[in-house]
Every structure is written in structure tokens, then in C-alpha cells.
Amino acid sequence: MPDVRDLIRAKRDRRTHRPEELRALIAAYARGEVPDYQMSAWLMAAYLNGMDAAETDALTAALLHSGRVFDWSDLGRPSADKHSTGGVGDKVSLILAPLVAACGVLVPMVSGRGLGHTGGTLDKLESIPGFRTQLPPEALRAQLDAVGVVMVGQGPDLAPADGLLYALRDVTSTVEFEPFIVSSIVSKKVAEGAQAVAYDVKCGSGAFMKTRDAAVQLARRLVDTTRSLGREAAALVTDMSQPLGEAVGNALEVRESIEVLLGRGPADVRDLTLDLAALMLERAGAEREPAAARQRARHALESGAAWLRFLAMVEAQGGDRGSVERPDGLPRAPVRASVKAGRAGRVTAIDTFGLGELVVAIGGGRRAKGDTVDPRVGLLVRARLGDAVRAGDVLAEIHLAADDPAAVARAAGCFTIGDQAVPAPALVIERVG
């Protein structure tokens, strides 16, 4: 075991660690040989004084090898996954995973729950009655072989040191540090067995990364670190200055995802899903050219193959197939209220972060770890940036568990109506890798 005091002192004094030092530190912490107070001191020293790319790669590898690393190569098909940095209304994974599986690429997707103002894929899936988001390893393999896709939460043997470290970062105010973010994300994606990873790095008012430069930098670090571990990777930097699609809230987002799988739904959700699917197919080696990859994905969507794969996944994981086949099969809120424009003009800004926080406040997310999520509540956003509106036009429809005029007023305050026309933002801002 290393002398942790030496490692703390080195980082305190702005020196770099050798890869073997980081491996030893993480392994000792995972075994319980390093107390939280020493690891907290190291976390803060690293947060304040930085870590270079080589240290980030070494930390990622150490977290990765703290637990089981899955390998699906014996199933005889390429594998790929996608990770989003989180946004408001981002339900793409629900469509993307079965879509890519329908194209012949295995998708072992390990997802998370809602984090702050952003929704979580697991919470959305659990709005489907009976859907199981935890499966033992043997069941993961069997479903991946039979259906081609599995969507679950992180198990206890997948990068366990990351789970320990994340809990400590949360209580030591060291979460918002790029090397820690990168090592946490990449270690789990590689551990789950994906040969290629597509990253969707959000940028704008509803994203954790507010500026294009910050988002591009994070995208590059994610791609480079993934490649350092022998996996293929690429990233899209995408807009989050307004919600993605119309639906924000768990059951509402599942319903909108179904609409896209059935050939309907919002164009922005469909387009981004196809862009990311093409990236996954290309990086996994299923297609060489981006245009051919996108065409293959579009065919799987338009032919209904992705929808059938989604139904097979729901059934395999214990979900009620009828609940997703019927328009009224998912939980619905008892109260709906219109959010109306107070004046005529153009929608010049949307406080996307504020809308995400509002959904949390009405029960659609968690303020504390043990909070119960109400899958019924949320928003349907009817107005987009640049739209012309008249006084009294509906900007959004809010779905509530009970009458709440304050929530309606709060939602209205998230829309800025002005006199100047603003261009609709580009959905994909930049590709990295």
C-alpha cells in the first residue's frame, strides 16, 4: 500500500503522479485501507491543483479495473454504447438503444438516475410498469445475445471504486472537476463491455457545460481517454438552449420516445437519435461511411424494426408490453394546466435549467437521494426558440399531481417573449473524433 501522505503532499505541491501510484491509491481505497479523510484530502488537492491527461487516463484505468470488466466478444457481434452528459427532455437513449440493436450491433447500456435538473434514463424506464433495471450478469448476457440490447443500472461489481469515490466527491464539493467527470464516465462505459462509445456532450442553458468551448474540451477528453483504453470513441457537442423535443418528465418522455419509434414525434429528437446511431454504427465498425451508417439507422427506424426491438426489450426485462402499446397505458397526471404567453412577440430565450428544476419541484425528480419520483408529472413544451406567439398562446402544458398555480406561473417565467426575431439554434454544434 502506498504512503497516502506522500501522494497528498505531491498533489498539494502541484506535482504529477505516476500511473502506478494512482493504481495503488485507488486499489487501496477500494479495499478499505485508505480512510475517507485521507482520500478527501487527496480529492481536494487534485481539484485545486489539477490533473494532466496522463493522470486522467491512469485514474480511469484504476477505476475500471477495481471491478469486473465485461467482454461480449464471444457473442460474435460488435458492441457500442452512448453516454449523454444530461439535458432537459433528453430521452434519446430510449430510442437509440433498440435502434442500434436492430442494426445488428449489441448495446449493453448502463444508465443512471436523474441528476439535479436533468432526467435519468432509469427513472424513465421505471415508469413502464414492471420494468426491471437491475439484472444479474448471467441474465445480462442471455438478453444481450437474444435481444441485442439491455438497459440497466450500475451493478455492484461494475467499477465499484468509482461508486465509492463519487459518494465522497459529492460530500466534499469536488464533483465539478473534469478529470473526475471523465474518469467516472469512461471507466463505467468500458467496464460494461462496449467496444465503441458515442458521447453526446450538451451545451447551453439546460446543460452542465454552459459554453461551447467547455463542452468541446470535455468531449475531447472523453474521446481521448476512451481511446487510451483501447476502445473506439467519438462525440457530438449538441445544443441544450431549449428542451429536446416537447416532453419533459418520465412517463411523458417514454410516450414521446414511442411516438418516434412509430415514425412520428418531434423532428429534433428523431434527427439527433439518427446522428448518434450513425456514430455508434461507424465507430463499432458496422458501417465505414457516415452516410451509409445514417441510412442504415433510418431504415431500421422507418421499417419498424427498432420499435419491435424496443418491445422485445420491455418484455425481456419484465415490463408490461401492453402499457407501451396503448396510448393510455403509461401513468398519467390527474391535473393539466396551460402555460400561456402574456404578450405577443417572439420566443427569444428559454430558461431550460429552470424548466428542469420545475419538473423536479413538482415531483418528477429528486431533491434528496431517497425521494420518490412521480412518473406522471412533467411538461409538454409547445413553443420553441424563434417562434412567433400571440398573447394567450400556449407555451407549455404542465402535468401535475394536484392544482398548483405557483408552478404554472413559474413555468411561464421560463419563457422570454421579445420583439426581435432570433434564429433557431443548430442541434449539432460540433463533432469530435
Short mmCIF file of C-alpha atoms in Angstrom, two decimals:
data_model
loop_
_atom_site.label_atom_id
_atom_site.label_comp_id
_atom_site.label_asym_id
_atom_site.label_seq_id
_atom_site.Cartn_x
_atom_site.Cartn_y
_atom_site.Cartn_z
CA MET A 1 0.00 0.00 0.00
CA PRO A 2 1.36 3.48 -0.84
CA ASP A 3 2.05 6.08 1.79
CA VAL A 4 -1.02 8.22 1.14
CA ARG A 5 0.59 11.18 2.88
CA ASP A 6 3.21 11.29 0.13
CA LEU A 7 0.53 11.31 -2.58
CA ILE A 8 -1.44 14.06 -0.85
CA ARG A 9 1.72 16.08 -0.40
CA ALA A 10 2.70 15.63 -4.04
CA LYS A 11 -0.63 16.86 -5.35
CA ARG A 12 -0.74 19.64 -2.76
CA ASP A 13 2.60 20.82 -4.15
CA ARG A 14 1.34 20.60 -7.79
CA ARG A 15 3.40 17.56 -8.71
CA THR A 16 2.12 14.82 -11.03
CA HIS A 17 1.50 11.20 -10.09
CA ARG A 18 2.93 8.20 -11.89
CA PRO A 19 0.30 5.75 -13.21
CA GLU A 20 1.36 3.06 -10.75
CA GLU A 21 0.84 5.47 -7.84
CA LEU A 22 -2.74 6.16 -8.88
CA ARG A 23 -3.43 2.45 -9.40
CA ALA A 24 -2.13 1.68 -5.93
CA LEU A 25 -4.09 4.52 -4.33
CA ILE A 26 -7.42 3.51 -5.87
CA ALA A 27 -6.89 -0.19 -5.17
CA ALA A 28 -6.05 0.51 -1.53
CA TYR A 29 -9.08 2.78 -1.14
CA ALA A 30 -11.37 0.15 -2.67
CA ARG A 31 -10.02 -2.41 -0.16
CA GLY A 32 -10.82 -0.06 2.72
CA GLU A 33 -7.16 0.54 3.57
CA VAL A 34 -7.31 4.31 2.96
CA PRO A 35 -9.67 6.23 5.26
CA ASP A 36 -12.14 8.72 3.85
CA TYR A 37 -10.41 11.67 5.50
CA GLN A 38 -7.18 10.99 3.60
CA MET A 39 -8.95 10.35 0.31
CA SER A 40 -10.93 13.57 0.83
CA ALA A 41 -7.68 15.48 1.26
CA TRP A 42 -6.32 13.98 -1.95
CA LEU A 43 -9.52 14.78 -3.85
CA MET A 44 -9.39 18.43 -2.83
CA ALA A 45 -5.67 18.73 -3.60
CA ALA A 46 -6.28 17.30 -7.09
CA TYR A 47 -9.34 19.52 -7.58
CA LEU A 48 -7.38 22.67 -6.70
CA ASN A 49 -4.12 21.85 -8.47
CA GLY A 50 -5.25 19.85 -11.49
CA MET A 51 -4.50 16.56 -13.22
CA ASP A 52 -3.00 16.22 -16.68
CA ALA A 53 -4.20 13.89 -19.45
CA ALA A 54 -1.84 11.06 -18.46
CA GLU A 55 -3.08 11.20 -14.87
CA THR A 56 -6.70 11.24 -16.03
CA ASP A 57 -6.08 8.16 -18.18
CA ALA A 58 -4.38 6.38 -15.29
CA LEU A 59 -7.17 7.23 -12.86
CA THR A 60 -9.74 5.96 -15.36
CA ALA A 61 -7.88 2.67 -15.77
CA ALA A 62 -7.61 2.28 -11.99
CA LEU A 63 -11.36 2.78 -11.53
CA LEU A 64 -12.08 0.43 -14.44
CA HIS A 65 -10.03 -2.42 -13.01
CA SER A 66 -11.43 -2.07 -9.49
CA GLY A 67 -14.21 -4.46 -10.52
CA ARG A 68 -15.40 -6.73 -13.29
CA VAL A 69 -14.80 -5.81 -16.93
CA PHE A 70 -17.38 -7.43 -19.20
CA ASP A 71 -16.46 -8.89 -22.57
CA TRP A 72 -19.15 -9.73 -25.12
CA SER A 73 -16.82 -10.63 -28.00
CA ASP A 74 -17.80 -14.30 -27.83
CA LEU A 75 -21.34 -13.31 -28.91
CA GLY A 76 -19.91 -12.65 -32.35
CA ARG A 77 -21.23 -9.13 -32.96
CA PRO A 78 -19.76 -5.65 -32.48
CA SER A 79 -20.93 -3.66 -29.46
CA ALA A 80 -21.44 0.03 -28.79
CA ASP A 81 -22.99 2.39 -26.29
CA LYS A 82 -23.75 6.07 -25.87
CA HIS A 83 -23.42 8.48 -22.96
CA SER A 84 -25.07 11.88 -22.64
CA THR A 85 -23.87 14.50 -20.19
CA GLY A 86 -27.52 15.20 -19.39
CA GLY A 87 -30.17 17.58 -20.55
CA VAL A 88 -33.82 18.55 -20.20
CA GLY A 89 -36.11 16.31 -22.24
CA ASP A 90 -33.21 14.11 -23.38
CA LYS A 91 -34.97 10.78 -23.97
CA VAL A 92 -32.72 9.72 -26.87
CA SER A 93 -31.37 6.57 -25.17
CA LEU A 94 -34.84 5.02 -25.08
CA ILE A 95 -34.99 5.13 -28.90
CA LEU A 96 -31.30 4.82 -29.68
CA ALA A 97 -30.50 1.59 -27.84
CA PRO A 98 -33.13 -0.61 -29.57
CA LEU A 99 -32.50 1.19 -32.87
CA VAL A 100 -28.79 0.35 -32.92
CA ALA A 101 -29.55 -3.20 -31.77
CA ALA A 102 -31.94 -3.53 -34.72
CA CYS A 103 -28.93 -2.68 -36.94
CA GLY A 104 -27.01 -5.72 -35.64
CA VAL A 105 -24.81 -4.04 -33.02
CA LEU A 106 -25.03 -5.16 -29.39
CA VAL A 107 -25.96 -2.37 -26.97
CA PRO A 108 -25.07 -3.13 -23.31
CA MET A 109 -26.34 0.20 -21.93
CA VAL A 110 -25.68 1.03 -18.27
CA SER A 111 -27.64 4.16 -17.36
CA GLY A 112 -28.21 6.38 -14.35
CA ARG A 113 -30.96 8.14 -12.46
CA GLY A 114 -31.83 11.80 -12.59
CA LEU A 115 -29.06 14.14 -11.51
CA GLY A 116 -30.09 17.64 -10.48
CA HIS A 117 -32.25 19.27 -13.14
CA THR A 118 -31.59 16.52 -15.71
CA GLY A 119 -33.73 13.42 -16.06
CA GLY A 120 -32.40 9.88 -15.70
CA THR A 121 -32.91 7.00 -18.14
CA LEU A 122 -33.59 4.53 -15.33
CA ASP A 123 -36.36 6.70 -13.89
CA LYS A 124 -37.96 6.90 -17.34
CA LEU A 125 -37.78 3.16 -17.88
CA GLU A 126 -39.29 2.51 -14.46
CA SER A 127 -42.41 4.44 -15.47
CA ILE A 128 -43.16 1.33 -17.56
CA PRO A 129 -45.00 -0.99 -15.12
CA GLY A 130 -42.86 -3.97 -14.14
CA PHE A 131 -39.68 -2.90 -15.98
CA ARG A 132 -36.58 -4.21 -14.15
CA THR A 133 -33.45 -2.07 -14.24
CA GLN A 134 -31.25 -4.49 -12.28
CA LEU A 135 -30.23 -7.85 -13.76
CA PRO A 136 -27.60 -10.40 -12.70
CA PRO A 137 -24.63 -10.88 -15.07
CA GLU A 138 -25.90 -14.17 -16.48
CA ALA A 139 -29.25 -12.56 -17.34
CA LEU A 140 -27.43 -9.62 -18.97
CA ARG A 141 -25.53 -11.98 -21.24
CA ALA A 142 -28.60 -14.05 -22.14
CA GLN A 143 -30.69 -10.98 -23.01
CA LEU A 144 -27.89 -9.33 -24.94
CA ASP A 145 -27.47 -12.48 -27.01
CA ALA A 146 -31.21 -12.96 -27.61
CA VAL A 147 -32.45 -9.38 -27.97
CA GLY A 148 -29.27 -7.44 -28.73
CA VAL A 149 -29.94 -4.72 -26.15
CA VAL A 150 -30.16 -4.39 -22.39
CA MET A 151 -30.73 -1.18 -20.38
CA VAL A 152 -29.84 -1.43 -16.70
CA GLY A 153 -28.33 0.46 -13.79
CA GLN A 154 -24.79 0.11 -12.49
CA GLY A 155 -24.29 -3.16 -10.60
CA PRO A 156 -22.09 -3.51 -7.51
CA ASP A 157 -19.29 -5.23 -9.44
CA LEU A 158 -19.01 -2.58 -12.18
CA ALA A 159 -16.23 -0.08 -11.37
CA PRO A 160 -17.02 -0.20 -7.63
CA ALA A 161 -14.23 2.20 -6.73
CA ASP A 162 -15.97 4.82 -8.86
CA GLY A 163 -19.12 4.46 -6.76
CA LEU A 164 -17.13 4.90 -3.55
CA LEU A 165 -15.23 7.87 -4.93
CA TYR A 166 -18.33 9.54 -6.35
CA ALA A 167 -20.08 9.44 -2.97
CA LEU A 168 -17.03 11.10 -1.41
CA ARG A 169 -16.81 13.71 -4.18
CA ASP A 170 -20.45 14.57 -3.57
CA VAL A 171 -19.87 15.47 0.09
CA THR A 172 -16.50 17.18 -0.45
CA SER A 173 -17.65 19.55 -3.24
CA THR A 174 -15.28 18.03 -5.80
CA VAL A 175 -17.86 16.75 -8.32
CA GLU A 176 -17.37 19.52 -10.91
CA PHE A 177 -13.82 18.62 -11.93
CA GLU A 178 -13.22 17.50 -15.49
CA PRO A 179 -10.67 14.70 -14.81
CA PHE A 180 -13.01 13.21 -12.19
CA ILE A 181 -16.01 13.51 -14.51
CA VAL A 182 -14.13 11.89 -17.40
CA SER A 183 -12.69 9.03 -15.34
CA SER A 184 -16.08 8.26 -13.79
CA ILE A 185 -17.95 8.17 -17.11
CA VAL A 186 -15.34 6.34 -19.17
CA SER A 187 -14.50 3.69 -16.57
CA LYS A 188 -18.13 2.56 -16.42
CA LYS A 189 -18.63 2.59 -20.20
CA VAL A 190 -15.54 0.47 -20.81
CA ALA A 191 -16.34 -1.86 -17.89
CA GLU A 192 -19.76 -2.64 -19.35
CA GLY A 193 -18.06 -4.18 -22.39
CA ALA A 194 -18.80 -1.67 -25.16
CA GLN A 195 -16.20 -1.74 -27.94
CA ALA A 196 -17.18 1.76 -29.05
CA VAL A 197 -18.77 4.71 -27.29
CA ALA A 198 -20.58 7.73 -28.73
CA TYR A 199 -20.72 10.75 -26.42
CA ASP A 200 -23.40 13.43 -26.53
CA VAL A 201 -21.97 16.47 -24.74
CA LYS A 202 -24.70 19.03 -24.13
CA CYS A 203 -24.07 22.78 -24.26
CA GLY A 204 -26.31 25.68 -23.25
CA SER A 205 -28.70 26.91 -20.59
CA GLY A 206 -30.04 23.43 -19.77
CA ALA A 207 -26.64 21.70 -19.71
CA PHE A 208 -23.90 21.33 -17.12
CA MET A 209 -21.45 22.77 -19.69
CA LYS A 210 -22.72 26.27 -20.47
CA THR A 211 -20.26 27.29 -23.19
CA ARG A 212 -19.21 25.71 -26.46
CA ASP A 213 -15.52 25.82 -25.51
CA ALA A 214 -16.11 23.95 -22.25
CA ALA A 215 -18.28 21.35 -23.98
CA VAL A 216 -15.75 20.76 -26.77
CA GLN A 217 -12.93 20.41 -24.25
CA LEU A 218 -14.90 17.82 -22.27
CA ALA A 219 -15.79 15.97 -25.47
CA ARG A 220 -12.14 15.75 -26.46
CA ARG A 221 -11.11 14.44 -23.05
CA LEU A 222 -13.86 11.79 -23.12
CA VAL A 223 -12.85 10.62 -26.58
CA ASP A 224 -9.10 10.63 -25.87
CA THR A 225 -9.44 8.81 -22.56
CA THR A 226 -11.73 6.17 -24.06
CA ARG A 227 -9.23 5.57 -26.84
CA SER A 228 -6.40 5.29 -24.33
CA LEU A 229 -8.17 2.18 -23.00
CA GLY A 230 -8.33 0.56 -26.43
CA ARG A 231 -11.92 1.45 -27.35
CA GLU A 232 -13.26 3.45 -30.27
CA ALA A 233 -14.97 6.76 -29.49
CA ALA A 234 -16.38 9.95 -30.98
CA ALA A 235 -18.57 12.75 -29.64
CA LEU A 236 -21.20 15.22 -30.74
CA VAL A 237 -21.49 18.57 -29.00
CA THR A 238 -25.21 19.35 -29.09
CA ASP A 239 -27.49 22.23 -28.21
CA MET A 240 -29.38 22.40 -24.90
CA SER A 241 -30.55 26.02 -25.03
CA GLN A 242 -34.10 24.63 -25.15
CA PRO A 243 -35.60 21.25 -24.18
CA LEU A 244 -35.06 18.36 -26.57
CA GLY A 245 -38.43 17.52 -28.07
CA GLU A 246 -41.63 18.53 -26.30
CA ALA A 247 -41.85 16.14 -23.35
CA VAL A 248 -40.06 16.70 -20.05
CA GLY A 249 -40.88 14.19 -17.32
CA ASN A 250 -40.57 10.43 -17.06
CA ALA A 251 -43.77 8.86 -18.46
CA LEU A 252 -44.24 11.76 -20.87
CA GLU A 253 -40.76 11.18 -22.28
CA VAL A 254 -41.37 7.45 -22.67
CA ARG A 255 -44.56 8.24 -24.60
CA GLU A 256 -42.71 10.68 -26.86
CA SER A 257 -39.97 8.08 -27.45
CA ILE A 258 -42.63 5.61 -28.54
CA GLU A 259 -44.01 8.20 -30.94
CA VAL A 260 -40.56 8.49 -32.56
CA LEU A 261 -40.20 4.71 -32.73
CA LEU A 262 -43.57 4.61 -34.51
CA GLY A 263 -42.39 7.11 -37.12
CA ARG A 264 -43.88 10.22 -35.55
CA GLY A 265 -42.67 12.52 -32.78
CA PRO A 266 -40.55 15.70 -32.77
CA ALA A 267 -38.05 16.15 -35.60
CA ASP A 268 -35.19 17.21 -33.29
CA VAL A 269 -35.43 14.02 -31.22
CA ARG A 270 -35.53 11.88 -34.35
CA ASP A 271 -32.63 13.70 -36.03
CA LEU A 272 -30.32 13.57 -33.01
CA THR A 273 -31.14 9.90 -32.46
CA LEU A 274 -30.19 9.11 -36.06
CA ASP A 275 -26.98 11.16 -35.80
CA LEU A 276 -25.90 9.28 -32.68
CA ALA A 277 -26.94 5.92 -34.12
CA ALA A 278 -24.81 6.58 -37.19
CA LEU A 279 -21.88 7.49 -34.94
CA MET A 280 -22.27 4.25 -32.96
CA LEU A 281 -22.51 2.10 -36.11
CA GLU A 282 -19.48 3.80 -37.63
CA ARG A 283 -17.30 3.58 -34.53
CA ALA A 284 -18.32 -0.05 -33.90
CA GLY A 285 -17.25 -0.94 -37.44
CA ALA A 286 -20.71 -1.92 -38.67
CA GLU A 287 -20.50 0.74 -41.40
CA ARG A 288 -17.50 2.59 -42.78
CA GLU A 289 -19.12 5.73 -44.14
CA PRO A 290 -21.23 8.17 -42.08
CA ALA A 291 -23.88 8.46 -44.81
CA ALA A 292 -24.29 4.69 -45.06
CA ALA A 293 -24.48 4.41 -41.27
CA ARG A 294 -27.22 7.03 -41.07
CA GLN A 295 -29.16 5.39 -43.91
CA ARG A 296 -28.99 2.03 -42.15
CA ALA A 297 -30.25 3.57 -38.92
CA ARG A 298 -33.05 5.42 -40.71
CA HIS A 299 -34.20 2.21 -42.38
CA ALA A 300 -34.30 0.39 -39.03
CA LEU A 301 -36.44 3.20 -37.63
CA GLU A 302 -38.80 3.61 -40.58
CA SER A 303 -39.28 -0.14 -41.13
CA GLY A 304 -40.49 -0.66 -37.56
CA ALA A 305 -37.53 -2.88 -36.67
CA ALA A 306 -36.44 -0.54 -33.85
CA TRP A 307 -39.97 -0.50 -32.40
CA LEU A 308 -40.13 -4.30 -32.38
CA ARG A 309 -36.73 -4.43 -30.70
CA PHE A 310 -37.96 -1.97 -28.04
CA LEU A 311 -41.00 -4.19 -27.35
CA ALA A 312 -38.75 -7.25 -27.08
CA MET A 313 -36.52 -5.44 -24.58
CA VAL A 314 -39.51 -4.32 -22.49
CA GLU A 315 -40.82 -7.90 -22.34
CA ALA A 316 -37.39 -9.38 -21.58
CA GLN A 317 -36.94 -7.02 -18.63
CA GLY A 318 -40.37 -7.71 -17.13
CA GLY A 319 -42.19 -4.66 -18.44
CA ASP A 320 -45.86 -4.64 -19.35
CA ARG A 321 -45.87 -4.66 -23.16
CA GLY A 322 -49.48 -3.50 -23.28
CA SER A 323 -48.63 -0.36 -21.32
CA VAL A 324 -46.38 0.89 -24.12
CA GLU A 325 -48.61 -0.31 -26.95
CA ARG A 326 -51.72 1.50 -25.69
CA PRO A 327 -51.85 5.32 -25.91
CA ASP A 328 -53.20 5.46 -22.35
CA GLY A 329 -51.07 2.65 -20.96
CA LEU A 330 -48.50 4.71 -19.04
CA PRO A 331 -49.13 6.68 -15.82
CA ARG A 332 -50.92 9.99 -16.39
CA ALA A 333 -51.20 13.03 -14.15
CA PRO A 334 -54.70 13.96 -12.99
CA VAL A 335 -54.25 17.73 -13.48
CA ARG A 336 -53.18 19.56 -16.62
CA ALA A 337 -52.82 23.30 -16.95
CA SER A 338 -51.84 25.58 -19.82
CA VAL A 339 -48.89 27.95 -19.54
CA LYS A 340 -49.78 30.97 -21.69
CA ALA A 341 -47.90 33.86 -23.22
CA GLY A 342 -48.55 37.19 -21.53
CA ARG A 343 -47.87 39.21 -24.66
CA ALA A 344 -47.35 38.91 -28.39
CA GLY A 345 -43.86 38.65 -29.83
CA ARG A 346 -41.12 36.11 -30.41
CA VAL A 347 -39.72 33.49 -28.06
CA THR A 348 -36.21 34.89 -27.61
CA ALA A 349 -34.98 32.74 -24.71
CA ILE A 350 -36.00 29.68 -22.69
CA ASP A 351 -34.68 29.06 -19.20
CA THR A 352 -34.15 25.37 -19.83
CA PHE A 353 -32.42 24.84 -16.50
CA GLY A 354 -35.43 26.46 -14.81
CA LEU A 355 -37.85 24.12 -16.57
CA GLY A 356 -35.80 21.11 -15.47
CA GLU A 357 -35.75 22.36 -11.89
CA LEU A 358 -39.51 22.92 -12.04
CA VAL A 359 -40.12 19.30 -13.02
CA VAL A 360 -38.03 18.23 -10.03
CA ALA A 361 -40.04 20.57 -7.77
CA ILE A 362 -43.40 19.10 -8.84
CA GLY A 363 -42.18 15.57 -8.11
CA GLY A 364 -40.58 14.44 -11.37
CA GLY A 365 -37.06 14.24 -9.91
CA ARG A 366 -35.16 14.01 -6.63
CA ARG A 367 -34.01 16.73 -4.29
CA ALA A 368 -32.58 14.10 -1.92
CA LYS A 369 -31.32 10.59 -2.61
CA GLY A 370 -34.29 8.85 -1.00
CA ASP A 371 -37.02 10.90 -2.68
CA THR A 372 -39.77 9.08 -4.58
CA VAL A 373 -40.24 10.12 -8.20
CA ASP A 374 -43.76 10.64 -9.56
CA PRO A 375 -43.61 9.32 -13.16
CA ARG A 376 -46.81 11.14 -14.14
CA VAL A 377 -45.74 14.76 -13.79
CA GLY A 378 -43.88 16.99 -16.21
CA LEU A 379 -44.24 19.41 -19.09
CA LEU A 380 -45.08 19.42 -22.77
CA VAL A 381 -43.21 22.38 -24.26
CA ARG A 382 -45.20 23.80 -27.16
CA ALA A 383 -43.12 26.89 -28.06
CA ARG A 384 -39.60 26.83 -29.49
CA LEU A 385 -36.90 29.46 -29.77
CA GLY A 386 -37.75 31.90 -32.55
CA ASP A 387 -41.47 31.09 -32.63
CA ALA A 388 -43.94 33.92 -33.09
CA VAL A 389 -46.67 33.90 -30.40
CA ARG A 390 -49.77 35.93 -29.60
CA ALA A 391 -50.97 36.90 -26.14
CA GLY A 392 -52.73 33.89 -24.68
CA ASP A 393 -50.99 31.32 -26.88
CA VAL A 394 -49.98 28.12 -25.08
CA LEU A 395 -46.24 27.98 -24.39
CA ALA A 396 -46.38 24.71 -22.45
CA GLU A 397 -48.76 22.25 -20.85
CA ILE A 398 -47.89 21.30 -17.28
CA HIS A 399 -48.94 17.91 -15.86
CA LEU A 400 -49.43 17.97 -12.10
CA ALA A 401 -50.39 15.65 -9.27
CA ALA A 402 -52.64 18.43 -7.85
CA ASP A 403 -53.62 22.02 -8.65
CA ASP A 404 -50.55 24.26 -8.34
CA PRO A 405 -50.96 27.80 -9.73
CA ALA A 406 -47.48 28.73 -8.50
CA ALA A 407 -45.95 26.02 -10.69
CA VAL A 408 -47.85 27.34 -13.71
CA ALA A 409 -46.58 30.86 -13.03
CA ARG A 410 -43.05 29.56 -12.54
CA ALA A 411 -43.19 27.77 -15.90
CA ALA A 412 -44.40 30.93 -17.63
CA GLY A 413 -41.43 32.80 -16.18
CA CYS A 414 -39.06 30.44 -18.00
CA PHE A 415 -40.08 31.85 -21.40
CA THR A 416 -38.84 35.25 -22.58
CA ILE A 417 -41.01 36.96 -25.18
CA GLY A 418 -39.38 39.81 -27.09
CA ASP A 419 -39.78 41.79 -30.27
CA GLN A 420 -36.68 40.69 -32.17
CA ALA A 421 -36.59 37.50 -34.20
CA VAL A 422 -33.91 35.00 -33.13
CA PRO A 423 -32.64 32.14 -35.28
CA ALA A 424 -33.38 28.58 -34.25
CA PRO A 425 -30.18 27.07 -32.83
CA ALA A 426 -28.31 24.33 -34.64
CA LEU A 427 -28.93 20.97 -32.95
CA VAL A 428 -25.44 19.55 -33.56
CA ILE A 429 -22.76 22.13 -32.87
CA GLU A 430 -19.59 20.13 -33.50
CA ARG A 431 -18.27 16.60 -33.95
CA VAL A 432 -15.17 15.49 -32.07
CA GLY A 433 -13.28 12.38 -33.18
#
